[in-house]
Amino acid sequence: MATPLVDLKDISISFGGVRAVDNVSINLMPGEVVGLLGHNGAGKSTLIKILSGAYQKDSGEIWIDGEKAEINSPRDARRYNIETIYQTLALADNLDAASNLFLGRELTTAFGFVDEAKMESETKKIMARLNPNFKKLGEPVSALSGGQRQSVAIARAVYFNAKILIMDEPTAALGVHETQMVADLIKELKAQGLGIFLISHDTREMLDLCDRVSVMKNGALVGTERVEDVTEDDILSMIILGKNPKEAA
Amino acid sequence: MSDATQSTPAPKRSALQALEIDTRLLGMVGAFIVVCLVFNVLTDGRFLTPRNIFNLTIQTVSVAIMATGMVFIIVTRHIDLACGALLATCSAIMAMTQTAYLPQLVGLPLGHPAIPWIAIAVGMSAGALIGAFQGWMVGYLAIPAFIVTLGGLLIWRNVGWYLTNGQTIGPLDPTFMQFGGINGTLGTTWSWIIGILAVVAAIWALFSARRNKIAHDFPVKPMWAELVNAGIIATAVLGFIAILNSYEIPRGRLRRLFEARGETLPDDFTAAYGLPISVLLLIAIAIGMTVIAKKTRLGRYIFATGGNPDAAELSGVNTRLLTVKVFALMGALCAISAVVASARLTNHSNDIGTLDELRVIAAAVIGGTALSGGIGTIHGAILGALIMQSLQSGMAMVGVDAPLQNIVVGTVLVVAVLVDIIYRKRLGAK
Ligand SMILES: Nc1ncnc2c1ncn2[C@@H]1O[C@H](COP(=O)(O)OP(=O)(O)OP(=O)(O)O)[C@@H](O)[C@H]1O
Ligand SMILES: [Mg+2]
């Protein structure tokens, strides 16, 4: 078997008394989309935040490309080419789309000053791919709609040649048309060989986009299945009952 | 989420929109002009004389320099209550360095040309170091800045006291004192040269920005608007220089200057002060700080962190180290303010910079810096400092009682913030 792009082994983390992620192991192959499903508060976001460096795990190991990785901050994660679209979007509301897109990785001129014009024109290009109606380039993102903000967050994650992409409910605020564009984008990136962790509550969308789905309940992993082996009902019962019907059978 | 409504650009743009002048800035300039005109009437024309304008500018410099640093502090959602006290410590260190440490411990004779520069370097290092230490406590130990600097307010004022045993230290080095204002001015010719250079640089910056925008296919202002802006800048800069150049040095002082050189003052000789070095210093700092704010990564991170600290951290910004840098910068600026303030007074005294922290915060806030973070400009803070100083000197000239002066300044501060809140709500921004 090929080496996984990401291998999360026995990851656990607690907040106070709450065991938000409990001994979870999942992996991700290049060119694969793995979906994370589960009820609200199941621990999906917390798990992927450990991979993106936002939280530090209490125990467990992270392996990237067959090597043990130390990820203690978002900066570390970026070094492994991990890009994340957070559920909360994590945008600086007072800055415009271009400043947010390049935050932490500004383009600079020969003199070391930030190259505003260059960043703006790059933003224009990438936004045209994601959301052709997007026009408010110069305004602070606080003046954008929820979906427009989401487009900015997606643009930021895909602009910088990620190898591993984490998308936490990327389409939650998007319209039908924009959701379709993100679905197309996911397929395109997958074809380029990226590995993608996708979190969503839309079971049907997940079955359409993912190669495998993992279901979590109360911090623990219920099971991971290839999408062709399960029905939507199987997944729903995994989410609600916390039992894998195929294992029970 | 369709943007159909936005896809057609607004067809009619008013002249003001075409000029792309910040309306908030315009409001502040307007308020400033009103203040000046009212006081000018109340003082029978004494407020807007070259002499008073000269004095007003040199009195504003020290607070204005610190206010530029306070913008960064407040933008990152912190506060610095210790800047007045830190000014006092830096002033004490520099006064002791030039009058005692260097002559007595190192053996440099008083008046040695290296003394003022060594003193300034020592003072700025001390200021930056103390600032960095306070920033480290805020950033890495997570003690609220309010508490760290409230402690600092008590600590640094009295560290300054111990350094000098509570004594007034003076007179300071003559070169050092040139940074104070009246003792160091450029004279007519150099003031004009600097003014013209400034206008040329500003116009060049305006048009190179335009060229850059065109190169990237971005919309630009109509040419006439560009020219009007350039005209406003040129008039403002050269008008300011003209006013300073028309404040003539009194004959008594000229006579002393000539006598000091062993000459006698010719009957028809006149000379004007021109641009004070301290004001030039403030302008240089304002430009430097604006470049940091707008054109460097550091500035980007300062504003991003103020807008959303979590987002900045998740985007890979080291927000703790950023806090240290911002406070260190503030410390260095406090030291520069200490140079100006002590040079203006020609000595270091214990109470130097007392209550400056409040003036500095007020200047930044009147200048449009939002205490909720993420918003603020350098030029706004300087204008805020100028408005505060005008109010204070104007009321003093009119003969308003000192207690009433403070009541007015306090009221203005609160009202200014209220107006700002209403203005931002109208605009729909936060
Ligand atoms: N920073 C935190 N401090 C304390 N508890 C937290 C923190 N972050 C998450 N939790 C807790 O951990 C558990 C898992 O939360 P998480 O956000 O991972 O859920 P989720 O599966 O992403 O849910 P949703 O579908 O609603 O996004 C919840 O009980 C939550 O309250
Ligand atoms: Mg979540």
XYZ file of C-alpha atoms and ligand atoms in Angstrom:
711
model
C 0.000 0.000 0.000
C 1.212 3.503 -0.840
C 2.157 5.819 1.998
C -0.718 8.036 3.083
C -0.356 11.774 2.640
C -1.690 12.275 6.142
C -1.918 9.673 8.846
C -3.525 10.721 12.123
C -2.883 8.079 14.768
C -4.791 7.800 18.058
C -5.395 11.516 18.382
C -6.941 12.747 21.652
C -7.587 16.160 23.118
C -9.624 17.340 26.106
C -10.974 20.740 27.032
C -11.347 20.779 30.776
C -13.313 17.627 31.456
C -14.670 17.250 27.921
C -12.884 14.720 25.739
C -13.525 16.507 22.451
C -11.517 14.016 20.368
C -11.063 10.523 21.714
C -8.458 8.210 20.195
C -9.311 8.943 16.583
C -7.249 7.504 13.714
C -7.889 8.450 10.105
C -5.725 8.800 7.038
C -5.758 10.518 3.681
C -4.187 9.431 0.385
C -2.987 11.781 -2.359
C -5.833 12.637 -4.710
C -8.390 11.497 -2.192
C -11.298 13.302 -0.551
C -12.160 12.069 2.919
C -15.378 13.335 4.442
C -15.935 13.883 8.147
C -19.516 13.581 9.353
C -21.151 13.741 12.758
C -23.624 15.610 14.905
C -22.942 19.122 16.196
C -20.172 18.976 18.749
C -18.980 15.546 17.602
C -15.400 16.807 17.447
C -14.888 17.191 13.690
C -13.590 20.755 13.774
C -11.435 20.036 16.789
C -9.807 17.081 15.062
C -8.889 18.994 11.950
C -7.711 21.993 13.987
C -5.102 19.695 15.476
C -3.857 18.971 11.968
C -3.920 22.664 11.037
C -1.941 23.667 14.127
C -4.676 25.679 15.797
C -4.851 23.220 18.727
C -2.160 20.979 20.204
C -3.129 17.365 20.711
C -2.856 15.763 24.147
C -1.723 12.463 22.685
C -1.350 10.674 19.382
C 0.839 11.131 16.326
C 0.641 12.977 13.049
C 2.448 11.485 10.060
C 2.831 13.390 6.812
C 4.171 11.636 3.693
C 5.423 8.745 5.806
C 7.313 10.951 8.271
C 6.388 11.925 11.780
C 5.386 15.591 11.849
C 5.537 18.112 14.667
C 2.689 20.590 14.229
C 2.497 23.033 17.097
C 1.262 26.178 15.363
C -0.495 27.259 12.178
C 2.939 28.290 10.899
C 4.149 24.695 11.228
C 1.126 23.429 9.320
C 1.786 25.831 6.473
C 5.305 24.489 6.243
C 3.805 21.068 5.458
C 1.626 22.719 2.774
C -1.511 22.242 4.822
C -4.155 24.860 4.073
C -7.359 25.237 6.030
C -10.735 26.826 5.520
C -12.045 27.248 9.043
C -15.700 26.955 9.886
C -15.457 30.408 11.451
C -13.652 31.610 8.293
C -10.923 33.382 10.301
C -10.887 36.631 8.343
C -9.752 40.017 9.586
C -12.970 41.966 9.124
C -11.293 45.352 8.827
C -9.128 44.353 5.849
C -10.118 43.868 2.235
C -10.226 40.579 0.347
C -6.687 40.852 -1.017
C -5.174 41.620 2.391
C -6.969 38.625 3.869
C -6.022 36.328 1.037
C -2.333 37.112 1.426
C -2.313 37.547 5.205
C 0.904 36.081 6.540
C 2.303 35.627 3.028
C 2.220 39.080 1.484
C 3.768 39.621 -1.914
C 6.527 42.187 -1.676
C 8.350 44.462 -4.068
C 12.095 44.489 -4.609
C 12.382 46.980 -1.713
C 10.569 44.675 0.704
C 7.362 46.712 0.760
C 4.035 44.982 0.297
C 2.946 45.013 -3.325
C -0.672 46.034 -2.996
C -1.441 46.281 -6.696
C 0.006 42.860 -7.446
C -1.935 41.250 -4.618
C -5.143 42.905 -5.715
C -4.808 41.759 -9.304
C -3.985 38.206 -8.184
C -7.057 38.282 -5.970
C -9.153 39.433 -8.876
C -7.938 36.464 -10.926
C -8.601 33.801 -8.340
C -11.943 35.247 -7.300
C -13.061 35.192 -10.909
C -12.648 31.412 -10.819
C -14.560 30.952 -7.584
C -17.267 33.553 -7.701
C -17.510 35.550 -10.924
C -19.955 37.984 -9.364
C -17.433 39.061 -6.769
C -16.748 42.762 -7.234
C -16.097 44.219 -3.797
C -12.338 43.897 -3.959
C -11.419 47.114 -2.223
C -13.842 46.953 0.673
C -13.250 45.516 4.132
C -14.621 41.986 4.311
C -17.015 43.088 7.062
C -19.006 44.659 4.215
C -19.368 41.279 2.454
C -22.187 38.756 2.634
C -21.631 35.431 4.359
C -21.135 33.654 1.056
C -18.762 36.264 -0.280
C -16.688 35.948 2.880
C -16.651 32.210 2.401
C -15.378 32.669 -1.149
C -12.500 34.765 0.190
C -11.631 32.055 2.708
C -11.705 29.379 0.005
C -9.580 31.495 -2.321
C -6.998 31.905 0.404
C -6.728 28.161 0.940
C -6.421 27.187 -2.711
C -4.161 30.009 -3.896
C -0.968 28.803 -2.261
C -0.417 25.384 -3.867
C -1.574 23.326 -0.917
C -0.851 19.616 -0.838
C -3.305 18.985 1.946
C -6.521 20.928 2.059
C -8.884 21.058 5.019
C -12.355 22.393 4.350
C -14.628 22.808 7.358
C -18.151 23.313 6.014
C -16.942 25.336 3.018
C -20.345 25.577 1.385
C -22.494 26.262 4.448
C -23.266 29.833 3.381
C -23.098 29.428 -0.381
C -25.874 29.655 -2.945
C -26.688 26.780 -5.319
C -24.506 28.069 -8.106
C -21.511 28.868 -5.884
C -21.818 25.494 -4.143
C -21.583 23.813 -7.531
C -18.467 25.841 -8.327
C -16.833 24.698 -5.084
C -17.772 21.083 -5.887
C -16.112 21.471 -9.300
C -13.090 23.025 -7.643
C -12.797 20.098 -5.221
C -12.868 17.634 -8.124
C -10.264 19.649 -9.998
C -7.920 19.851 -7.004
C -8.393 16.125 -6.365
C -7.401 15.435 -9.957
C -4.256 17.472 -9.336
C -3.356 15.044 -6.563
C -4.247 17.061 -3.464
C -5.586 15.300 -0.422
C -8.719 16.913 0.978
C -10.473 16.591 4.321
C -14.018 17.798 3.845
C -16.488 18.468 6.631
C -20.167 18.916 5.847
C -23.606 18.066 7.194
C -24.986 17.451 3.719
C -24.836 13.652 3.451
C -25.777 13.517 -0.203
C -23.131 16.078 -1.176
C -20.582 14.074 0.791
C -21.443 10.838 -0.983
C -21.042 12.655 -4.282
C -17.676 14.322 -3.536
C -15.862 11.960 -1.177
C -13.977 8.733 -1.721
C -14.335 7.721 1.904
C -16.383 9.065 4.790
C -15.561 8.932 8.493
C -18.283 9.382 11.068
C -17.624 10.771 14.543
C -19.853 10.772 17.586
C -19.039 12.333 20.966
C -15.391 12.683 20.058
C -14.897 9.064 19.009
C -14.659 7.580 15.532
C -17.699 5.447 14.670
C -16.227 4.133 11.459
C -14.724 4.887 8.052
C -16.306 3.497 4.887
C -15.761 3.771 1.138
C -18.739 5.618 -0.311
C -19.526 2.891 -2.813
C -19.973 0.421 0.047
C -22.638 2.375 1.952
C -26.039 3.965 1.397
C -27.180 7.313 2.665
C -29.268 5.479 5.269
C -26.227 3.598 6.532
C -24.445 6.886 7.083
C -27.414 8.479 8.793
C -27.685 5.600 11.219
C -23.950 5.819 11.912
C -24.350 9.517 12.724
C -27.474 9.106 14.845
C -26.968 5.727 16.530
C -23.189 5.846 16.626
C -23.012 2.260 15.349
C -21.648 0.936 12.092
C -24.494 -1.130 10.556
C -22.057 -3.074 8.398
C -20.028 -4.168 11.393
C -23.199 -5.067 13.269
C -24.399 -7.138 10.340
C -25.252 35.886 -2.831
C -25.488 37.374 -6.276
C -23.874 40.755 -6.576
C -26.063 41.908 -9.406
C -26.600 45.196 -7.646
C -22.884 45.821 -7.460
C -21.938 44.773 -10.942
C -22.739 48.152 -12.470
C -20.432 50.824 -11.125
C -22.155 53.833 -9.598
C -22.784 56.059 -12.598
C -22.618 59.484 -11.019
C -19.748 60.284 -8.717
C -19.758 63.506 -6.814
C -16.697 65.723 -7.012
C -15.790 64.746 -3.455
C -15.925 61.052 -4.332
C -13.787 61.617 -7.393
C -11.120 63.226 -5.226
C -11.249 60.128 -2.994
C -10.674 62.272 0.059
C -11.387 60.539 3.316
C -14.516 62.332 4.562
C -13.577 61.602 8.139
C -10.243 63.347 7.671
C -12.064 66.210 6.027
C -14.345 66.491 9.056
C -11.363 66.648 11.381
C -9.598 69.266 9.310
C -12.858 71.208 9.293
C -13.155 70.959 13.086
C -9.556 72.086 13.433
C -10.132 75.112 11.189
C -13.261 76.042 13.142
C -11.351 75.833 16.429
C -8.610 78.061 15.017
C -11.035 80.631 13.591
C -13.108 80.823 16.783
C -10.027 81.384 18.930
C -8.708 83.881 16.422
C -11.871 85.935 16.833
C -11.888 85.558 20.622
C -8.240 86.675 20.857
C -8.640 89.604 18.435
C -6.450 87.954 15.830
C -3.654 86.862 18.163
C -4.307 83.136 17.672
C -3.434 82.912 13.999
C -0.236 84.935 14.071
C 2.963 83.310 12.771
C 4.332 83.496 16.301
C 1.446 81.566 17.820
C 1.302 79.028 15.005
C 5.023 78.451 15.480
C 4.537 77.924 19.202
C 1.537 75.688 18.669
C 3.468 73.366 16.372
C 6.469 73.027 18.651
C 4.213 72.396 21.642
C 2.415 69.617 19.770
C 5.478 67.659 18.639
C 6.221 65.626 21.762
C 2.655 64.350 22.231
C 2.195 63.853 18.485
C 5.285 61.634 18.199
C 4.010 59.341 20.935
C 0.496 59.433 19.482
C 1.779 57.811 16.272
C 3.022 54.882 18.344
C -0.169 54.798 20.382
C -2.100 54.230 17.138
C -0.344 50.883 16.679
C -0.857 49.973 20.332
C -4.581 50.741 20.259
C -5.052 49.178 16.826
C -3.735 45.886 18.254
C -6.335 46.250 21.034
C -3.902 47.258 23.747
C -3.306 50.489 25.628
C -0.206 52.208 26.984
C -0.705 54.175 30.175
C 3.028 54.304 30.845
C 4.211 56.442 27.937
C 4.393 59.702 29.909
C 6.330 57.982 32.675
C 8.570 56.205 30.187
C 9.269 59.594 28.612
C 10.423 60.787 32.029
C 12.738 57.805 32.524
C 14.216 58.189 29.035
C 14.640 61.909 29.618
C 16.405 61.230 32.926
C 18.682 58.635 31.326
C 19.622 61.002 28.497
C 20.137 63.972 30.813
C 22.351 61.932 33.122
C 24.248 60.402 30.197
C 25.169 63.776 28.731
C 25.836 65.671 31.953
C 27.223 63.011 34.273
C 27.889 59.508 32.901
C 29.803 60.450 29.757
C 31.839 63.316 31.240
C 32.561 61.652 34.582
C 32.604 57.929 33.904
C 33.831 57.820 30.296
C 35.817 61.045 30.384
C 34.301 62.791 27.384
C 34.572 66.532 28.101
C 31.310 68.496 28.280
C 30.459 69.868 24.842
C 32.207 66.987 23.021
C 30.379 66.593 19.652
C 29.629 62.909 20.231
C 27.814 63.492 23.522
C 24.308 64.350 22.273
C 24.256 61.464 19.810
C 25.463 58.916 22.327
C 22.883 60.218 24.796
C 20.076 59.884 22.232
C 21.211 56.383 21.251
C 21.317 55.316 24.903
C 17.898 56.834 25.547
C 16.297 55.196 22.528
C 17.786 51.820 23.367
C 16.511 52.109 26.913
C 13.059 53.145 25.707
C 12.857 50.308 23.186
C 14.096 47.802 25.742
C 11.627 48.868 28.423
C 8.860 48.912 25.816
C 9.818 45.434 24.644
C 9.779 44.193 28.228
C 6.283 45.555 28.752
C 5.231 44.057 25.412
C 6.662 40.697 26.449
C 4.561 40.732 29.592
C 1.472 41.573 27.561
C 2.131 39.175 24.671
C 3.799 36.178 26.286
C 2.588 36.324 29.884
C -0.906 37.467 28.827
C -1.125 40.179 31.484
C -3.565 42.806 30.171
C -1.765 45.852 28.770
C -3.899 48.064 30.978
C -2.366 46.473 34.079
C 1.199 46.193 32.787
C 1.299 49.851 31.819
C -0.646 51.041 34.862
C 2.147 49.449 36.868
C 4.626 50.983 34.440
C 3.123 54.411 35.030
C 4.096 54.205 38.691
C 7.366 52.397 38.124
C 9.005 54.412 35.360
C 8.182 57.842 36.711
C 9.928 56.918 39.928
C 12.817 55.075 38.301
C 13.397 58.445 36.629
C 13.331 60.050 40.064
C 15.981 57.680 41.418
C 18.268 58.184 38.412
C 18.435 61.904 39.123
C 17.800 61.834 42.880
C 14.787 63.945 42.131
C 16.911 66.839 40.903
C 16.432 68.965 37.833
C 19.283 68.236 35.426
C 20.442 71.034 33.166
C 21.513 72.848 31.138
C 21.598 70.161 28.462
C 24.064 69.899 25.572
C 23.568 72.750 23.026
C 23.295 70.397 20.052
C 20.809 68.244 21.961
C 18.729 71.342 22.700
C 18.358 72.047 18.985
C 15.681 69.317 18.920
C 13.471 71.340 21.248
C 11.957 73.815 18.824
C 12.890 77.462 19.156
C 16.570 76.683 19.741
C 16.873 74.748 16.527
C 15.264 76.070 13.361
C 16.284 75.804 9.738
C 16.015 79.466 8.749
C 14.274 80.799 5.673
C 16.269 79.300 2.826
C 16.485 75.749 4.094
C 12.818 75.812 5.067
C 11.864 76.675 1.498
C 14.166 73.992 0.125
C 12.662 71.353 2.419
C 9.143 72.539 1.578
C 9.735 72.341 -2.164
C 11.402 68.941 -1.859
C 8.404 67.739 0.143
C 5.965 68.939 -2.503
C 7.972 67.301 -5.273
C 8.159 64.032 -3.343
C 4.434 64.078 -2.580
C 3.491 64.696 -6.200
C 5.891 62.022 -7.363
C 4.327 59.559 -4.893
C 0.846 60.499 -6.081
C 1.643 59.875 -9.714
C 3.749 56.768 -9.238
C 0.799 55.271 -7.348
C -1.376 56.212 -10.313
C 1.021 54.604 -12.758
C 1.121 51.451 -10.669
C -2.674 51.255 -10.657
C -2.873 51.714 -14.401
C -0.256 49.000 -14.871
C -2.536 46.566 -13.031
C -5.714 47.698 -14.771
C -7.252 49.293 -11.723
C -9.574 52.282 -11.991
C -7.885 55.602 -11.305
C -9.175 59.026 -10.398
C -9.808 61.478 -13.225
C -6.721 63.548 -14.004
C -8.289 66.778 -12.750
C -8.908 65.175 -9.364
C -5.281 64.082 -9.202
C -4.188 67.640 -9.992
C -6.545 69.158 -7.420
C -5.118 66.821 -4.764
C -1.593 67.781 -5.775
C -2.579 71.438 -5.621
C -4.027 71.066 -2.119
C -0.853 69.367 -0.910
C 1.413 72.001 -2.455
C -0.623 74.883 -1.040
C -0.764 73.358 2.430
C 2.955 72.572 2.617
C 4.225 75.817 1.114
C 1.666 77.892 3.029
C 2.844 76.314 6.280
C 6.477 77.064 5.398
C 5.563 80.632 4.444
C 3.899 81.181 7.825
C 6.868 79.781 9.755
C 9.229 81.847 7.605
C 7.374 85.026 8.451
C 7.935 84.647 12.192
C 10.915 86.911 12.630
C 13.513 86.447 15.310
C 13.166 89.324 17.812
C 15.951 91.946 17.571
C 17.099 91.362 21.128
C 17.736 87.718 20.422
C 19.458 88.475 17.103
C 21.726 90.961 18.878
C 22.740 88.294 21.382
C 23.400 85.826 18.558
C 25.630 88.347 16.781
C 27.416 89.312 19.991
C 28.101 85.655 20.715
C 29.987 85.568 17.410
C 31.785 88.817 18.258
C 29.888 90.850 15.648
C 27.416 93.683 15.897
C 23.884 93.536 14.523
C 23.431 95.668 11.382
C 20.411 97.994 11.596
C 18.555 96.602 8.604
C 19.223 92.917 9.326
C 16.250 90.616 9.857
C 15.974 86.840 10.023
C 13.088 84.420 10.490
C 12.971 81.154 12.403
C 11.595 78.955 9.678
C 10.907 75.250 10.129
C 11.843 73.928 13.595
C 13.986 70.789 13.567
C 11.551 69.183 16.003
C 8.706 69.630 13.511
C 10.875 68.172 10.760
C 11.521 65.227 13.065
C 7.786 64.751 13.627
C 7.139 64.837 9.882
C 9.869 62.271 9.274
C 8.411 60.016 11.979
C 4.903 60.466 10.585
C 6.083 59.412 7.131
C 8.041 56.494 8.545
C 5.113 55.264 10.635
C 2.690 55.647 7.733
C 5.002 53.608 5.516
C 5.167 50.938 8.229
C 1.379 50.944 8.528
C 0.602 50.773 4.834
C 3.565 49.283 3.076
C 5.169 46.700 5.315
C 4.212 43.282 6.562
C 4.582 44.512 10.123
C 1.873 47.094 9.471
C -0.382 44.547 7.804
C -0.032 42.232 10.771
C -0.738 45.067 13.216
C -4.030 45.880 11.514
C -4.972 42.245 10.896
C -4.324 41.353 14.526
C -6.438 44.297 15.618
C -9.264 43.255 13.314
C -9.284 39.622 14.374
C -6.464 38.275 16.567
C -7.522 34.651 16.045
C -7.590 35.014 12.269
C -4.137 36.601 12.323
C -2.766 33.796 14.489
C -4.357 31.115 12.265
C -2.865 32.844 9.222
C 0.578 32.326 10.657
C 1.154 35.729 12.255
C 3.152 35.481 15.469
C 0.854 37.785 17.415
C 2.857 37.534 20.642
C 6.070 38.675 19.042
C 4.066 41.336 17.245
C 2.943 42.716 20.614
C 6.566 42.928 21.736
C 7.511 44.789 18.559
C 4.655 47.265 18.840
C 5.486 48.103 22.452
C 9.217 48.326 21.674
C 8.457 50.788 18.889
C 6.325 52.799 21.297
C 9.200 52.823 23.792
C 11.629 54.148 21.184
C 9.134 56.855 20.237
C 8.758 57.810 23.909
C 12.528 58.323 23.986
C 12.385 60.569 20.901
C 9.581 62.521 22.537
C 11.768 62.785 25.615
C 14.520 64.364 23.499
C 12.087 66.944 22.150
C 10.391 67.644 25.474
C 13.541 68.009 27.565
C 15.292 70.006 24.826
C 12.335 72.376 24.695
C 12.525 72.939 28.446
C 16.384 73.033 28.216
C 16.571 70.652 31.177
C 15.246 67.422 32.634
C 12.793 67.860 35.472
C 10.990 65.207 37.459
C 7.515 66.058 36.290
C 8.354 66.034 32.590
C 5.642 64.279 30.591
C 3.201 64.149 33.487
C -0.300 63.295 32.203
C 1.097 62.922 28.686
C -0.320 59.384 28.501
C -3.806 60.854 28.656
C -3.061 63.487 26.014
C -1.515 60.870 23.768
C -4.455 58.487 24.086
C -6.875 61.362 23.550
C -4.984 62.496 20.440
C -5.079 58.997 18.948
C -8.763 58.557 19.769
C -9.835 62.020 18.552
C -7.798 61.160 15.462
C -10.089 58.237 14.723
C -8.305 55.270 16.302
C -10.964 52.802 17.440
C -10.422 51.318 20.890
C -12.053 48.129 19.642
C -8.971 47.690 17.454
C -8.135 47.385 13.787
C -8.786 50.988 12.812
C -6.602 54.079 13.011
C -4.328 56.354 11.019
C -1.070 58.103 11.774
C -2.061 61.441 10.236
C -5.341 61.312 12.176
C -3.499 60.962 15.473
C -1.213 63.886 14.663
C -4.202 66.025 13.739
C -5.834 64.894 16.981
C -2.773 66.068 18.909
C -2.886 69.395 17.086
C -6.578 69.877 17.871
C -5.996 69.128 21.570
C -3.051 71.500 21.758
C -4.980 74.252 19.934
C -7.858 73.935 22.352
C -5.551 74.097 25.327
C -3.433 77.035 24.146
C -6.437 78.850 22.739
C -8.282 78.676 26.032
C -5.165 79.779 27.885
C -4.861 82.795 25.573
C -8.511 83.692 26.034
C -7.991 83.450 29.770
C -10.226 80.505 30.571
C -9.613 79.186 34.107
C -7.398 76.104 34.245
C -10.119 73.889 35.772
C -12.577 74.877 33.076
C -9.928 74.164 30.407
C -9.707 70.573 31.582
C -13.487 70.266 31.688
C -13.672 71.427 28.074
C -10.900 69.099 26.883
C -12.540 66.169 28.659
C -15.888 66.959 27.096
C -14.366 67.302 23.637
C -12.751 63.875 23.969
C -16.025 62.167 24.831
C -18.014 64.048 22.200
C -15.392 63.315 19.537
C -15.684 59.600 20.196
C -19.483 59.799 20.139
C -19.413 61.590 16.777
C -17.040 58.942 15.496
C -19.356 56.133 16.582
C -22.350 57.781 14.910
C -20.333 58.415 11.761
C -19.196 54.797 11.539
C -22.730 53.518 12.079
C -23.943 55.655 9.201
C -21.183 54.221 7.063
C -22.176 50.704 8.075
C -18.632 49.872 9.096
C -17.872 48.652 12.593
N -11.771 25.909 22.474
C -12.627 25.071 23.107
N -12.766 25.126 24.445
C -13.598 24.266 25.097
N -14.325 23.341 24.473
C -14.255 23.241 23.138
C -13.405 24.102 22.374
N -13.515 23.784 21.066
C -14.418 22.785 21.015
N -14.852 22.453 22.240
C -15.820 21.356 22.542
O -15.400 20.209 21.884
C -16.506 19.507 21.354
C -16.331 19.293 19.859
O -16.471 20.546 19.185
P -16.249 20.702 17.610
O -16.245 22.132 17.311
O -15.081 19.907 17.208
O -17.593 20.045 17.029
P -18.003 19.836 15.518
O -18.084 18.375 15.307
O -17.132 20.608 14.612
O -19.469 20.435 15.525
P -20.271 21.315 14.420
O -20.875 20.377 13.483
O -21.306 22.012 15.245
O -19.295 22.252 13.801
C -17.737 20.301 21.726
O -18.308 19.718 22.863
C -17.200 21.656 22.042
O -17.993 22.276 23.025
Mg -17.369 22.256 13.425
